[in-house]
PDB file of C-alpha atoms in Angstrom:
ATOM      1  CA  ASN H   1     -33.526 -10.053  59.778  1.00  0.00           C
ATOM      2  CA  MET H   2     -34.110 -11.171  63.368  1.00  0.00           C
ATOM      3  CA  TYR H   3     -30.979  -9.413  64.590  1.00  0.00           C
ATOM      4  CA  SER H   4     -32.544  -5.994  64.062  1.00  0.00           C
ATOM      5  CA  LYS H   5     -35.574  -6.944  66.159  1.00  0.00           C
ATOM      6  CA  LYS H   6     -36.186  -6.159  69.794  1.00  0.00           C
ATOM      7  CA  TYR H   7     -36.599  -9.008  72.303  1.00  0.00           C
ATOM      8  CA  ILE H   8     -37.370  -9.273  76.003  1.00  0.00           C
ATOM      9  CA  LEU H   9     -35.096 -11.597  77.941  1.00  0.00           C
ATOM     10  CA  GLU H  10     -37.910 -13.687  79.380  1.00  0.00           C
ATOM     11  CA  GLU H  11     -35.933 -16.331  81.270  1.00  0.00           C
ATOM     12  CA  ILE H  12     -32.396 -16.989  82.450  1.00  0.00           C
ATOM     13  CA  GLU H  13     -31.528 -20.404  83.848  1.00  0.00           C
ATOM     14  CA  GLU H  14     -28.021 -20.715  85.262  1.00  0.00           C
ATOM     15  CA  PHE H  15     -26.544 -24.222  85.410  1.00  0.00           C
ATOM     16  CA  ASN H  16     -23.515 -23.518  87.585  1.00  0.00           C
ATOM     17  CA  LYS H  17     -22.658 -20.689  89.921  1.00  0.00           C
ATOM     18  CA  PRO H  18     -24.746 -17.538  89.456  1.00  0.00           C
ATOM     19  CA  ASN H  19     -23.246 -14.827  87.282  1.00  0.00           C
ATOM     20  CA  PRO H  20     -23.796 -11.424  88.969  1.00  0.00           C
ATOM     21  CA  ILE H  21     -24.046  -9.792  85.524  1.00  0.00           C
ATOM     22  CA  TYR H  22     -27.324 -11.618  84.931  1.00  0.00           C
ATOM     23  CA  LYS H  23     -29.192 -10.404  88.017  1.00  0.00           C
ATOM     24  CA  ASP H  24     -30.263  -7.173  86.312  1.00  0.00           C
ATOM     25  CA  ILE H  25     -31.023  -8.383  82.821  1.00  0.00           C
ATOM     26  CA  LYS H  26     -34.083 -10.610  83.237  1.00  0.00           C
ATOM     27  CA  GLY H  27     -36.962  -8.730  81.628  1.00  0.00           C
ATOM     28  CA  ALA H  28     -34.600  -6.330  79.853  1.00  0.00           C
ATOM     29  CA  VAL H  29     -34.922  -5.329  76.210  1.00  0.00           C
ATOM     30  CA  CYS H  30     -32.247  -7.195  74.235  1.00  0.00           C
ATOM     31  CA  TYR H  31     -30.902  -7.296  70.716  1.00  0.00           C
ATOM     32  CA  PRO H  32     -29.372 -10.601  69.606  1.00  0.00           C
ATOM     33  CA  ALA H  33     -26.090  -9.878  67.840  1.00  0.00           C
ATOM     34  CA  TYR H  34     -24.499 -13.251  67.090  1.00  0.00           C
ATOM     35  CA  PHE H  35     -25.619 -16.769  67.976  1.00  0.00           C
ATOM     36  CA  GLU H  36     -23.868 -19.776  66.425  1.00  0.00           C
ATOM     37  CA  VAL H  37     -23.652 -23.292  67.902  1.00  0.00           C
ATOM     38  CA  GLY H  38     -20.073 -24.129  68.902  1.00  0.00           C
ATOM     39  CA  GLU H  39     -19.108 -20.478  69.341  1.00  0.00           C
ATOM     40  CA  ARG H  40     -19.541 -17.832  72.006  1.00  0.00           C
ATOM     41  CA  GLY H  41     -22.615 -15.670  71.512  1.00  0.00           C
ATOM     42  CA  TRP H  42     -23.214 -11.938  71.782  1.00  0.00           C
ATOM     43  CA  PHE H  43     -26.257  -9.884  72.605  1.00  0.00           C
ATOM     44  CA  LEU H  44     -26.912  -6.297  73.636  1.00  0.00           C
ATOM     45  CA  TRP H  45     -29.213  -5.258  76.454  1.00  0.00           C
ATOM     46  CA  GLU H  46     -30.656  -1.888  77.385  1.00  0.00           C
ATOM     47  CA  SER H  47     -30.094  -1.037  81.010  1.00  0.00           C
ATOM     48  CA  LYS H  48     -32.780   0.709  83.020  1.00  0.00           C
ATOM     49  CA  ASP H  49     -30.281   2.820  84.921  1.00  0.00           C
ATOM     50  CA  TRP H  50     -30.080   6.558  84.418  1.00  0.00           C
ATOM     51  CA  PHE H  51     -27.401   6.148  81.735  1.00  0.00           C
ATOM     52  CA  SER H  52     -29.975   4.162  79.750  1.00  0.00           C
ATOM     53  CA  ASN H  53     -27.217   2.744  77.609  1.00  0.00           C
ATOM     54  CA  MET H  54     -26.492  -0.522  75.849  1.00  0.00           C
ATOM     55  CA  HIS H  55     -24.406  -3.240  77.420  1.00  0.00           C
ATOM     56  CA  ARG H  56     -22.836  -6.135  75.569  1.00  0.00           C
ATOM     57  CA  ILE H  57     -23.015  -9.686  76.898  1.00  0.00           C
ATOM     58  CA  HIS H  58     -20.542 -12.314  75.666  1.00  0.00           C
ATOM     59  CA  THR H  59     -21.949 -15.786  76.437  1.00  0.00           C
ATOM     60  CA  SER H  60     -20.114 -19.037  76.983  1.00  0.00           C
ATOM     61  CA  VAL H  61     -19.981 -21.488  74.052  1.00  0.00           C
ATOM     62  CA  ILE H  62     -23.440 -22.203  72.631  1.00  0.00           C
ATOM     63  CA  ASP H  63     -24.533 -25.848  72.760  1.00  0.00           C
ATOM     64  CA  ASN H  64     -28.027 -25.481  71.300  1.00  0.00           C
ATOM     65  CA  LEU H  65     -30.181 -22.892  69.518  1.00  0.00           C
ATOM     66  CA  ILE H  66     -33.945 -23.202  69.074  1.00  0.00           C
ATOM     67  CA  TYR H  67     -36.017 -20.763  67.074  1.00  0.00           C
ATOM     68  CA  ILE H  68     -39.768 -20.911  67.742  1.00  0.00           C
ATOM     69  CA  GLY H  69     -41.198 -19.220  64.681  1.00  0.00           C
ATOM     70  CA  ASN H  70     -40.209 -15.575  64.824  1.00  0.00           C
ATOM     71  CA  GLU H  71     -41.463 -15.342  68.396  1.00  0.00           C
ATOM     72  CA  LYS H  72     -38.729 -16.844  70.549  1.00  0.00           C
ATOM     73  CA  ILE H  73     -35.053 -17.740  70.555  1.00  0.00           C
ATOM     74  CA  ILE H  74     -33.845 -20.255  73.140  1.00  0.00           C
ATOM     75  CA  VAL H  75     -30.069 -20.148  73.491  1.00  0.00           C
ATOM     76  CA  THR H  76     -28.444 -22.862  75.617  1.00  0.00           C
ATOM     77  CA  THR H  77     -24.781 -22.289  76.414  1.00  0.00           C
ATOM     78  CA  GLN H  78     -22.430 -24.365  78.547  1.00  0.00           C
ATOM     79  CA  ASN H  79     -23.437 -22.308  81.594  1.00  0.00           C
ATOM     80  CA  THR H  80     -26.819 -20.719  80.950  1.00  0.00           C
ATOM     81  CA  ARG H  81     -30.127 -20.965  79.075  1.00  0.00           C
ATOM     82  CA  PHE H  82     -31.601 -17.710  77.767  1.00  0.00           C
ATOM     83  CA  VAL H  83     -35.139 -17.348  76.425  1.00  0.00           C
ATOM     84  CA  PHE H  84     -35.677 -14.260  74.268  1.00  0.00           C
ATOM     85  CA  LYS H  85     -39.255 -13.299  73.317  1.00  0.00           C
ATOM     86  CA  LEU H  86     -39.946 -10.999  70.409  1.00  0.00           C
ATOM     87  CA  VAL H  87     -41.425  -7.614  71.316  1.00  0.00           C
ATOM     88  CA  SER H  88     -44.457  -7.045  69.092  1.00  0.00           C
ATOM     89  CA  LYS H  89     -44.489  -3.697  67.384  1.00  0.00           C
TER      90      LYS H  89
END
């Protein structure tokens, strides 16, 4: 199950105005929670602050999902493209 795997958020491409939430999450460890074309997506990310806690990101509606083997997930929403890369164990 890919949703129990750990990913690094390798790239974030914003199509419209920048979302301040995203400035800290590039390179963060993430856990995809729910990605479905035509719906809003969810993923968790581990912050590097001293709380070291999980944050939940609710994306805009997903237009396209590409899975490259088990290595990468490319999620394109109405506002943003996210590239998640699997962390090898």
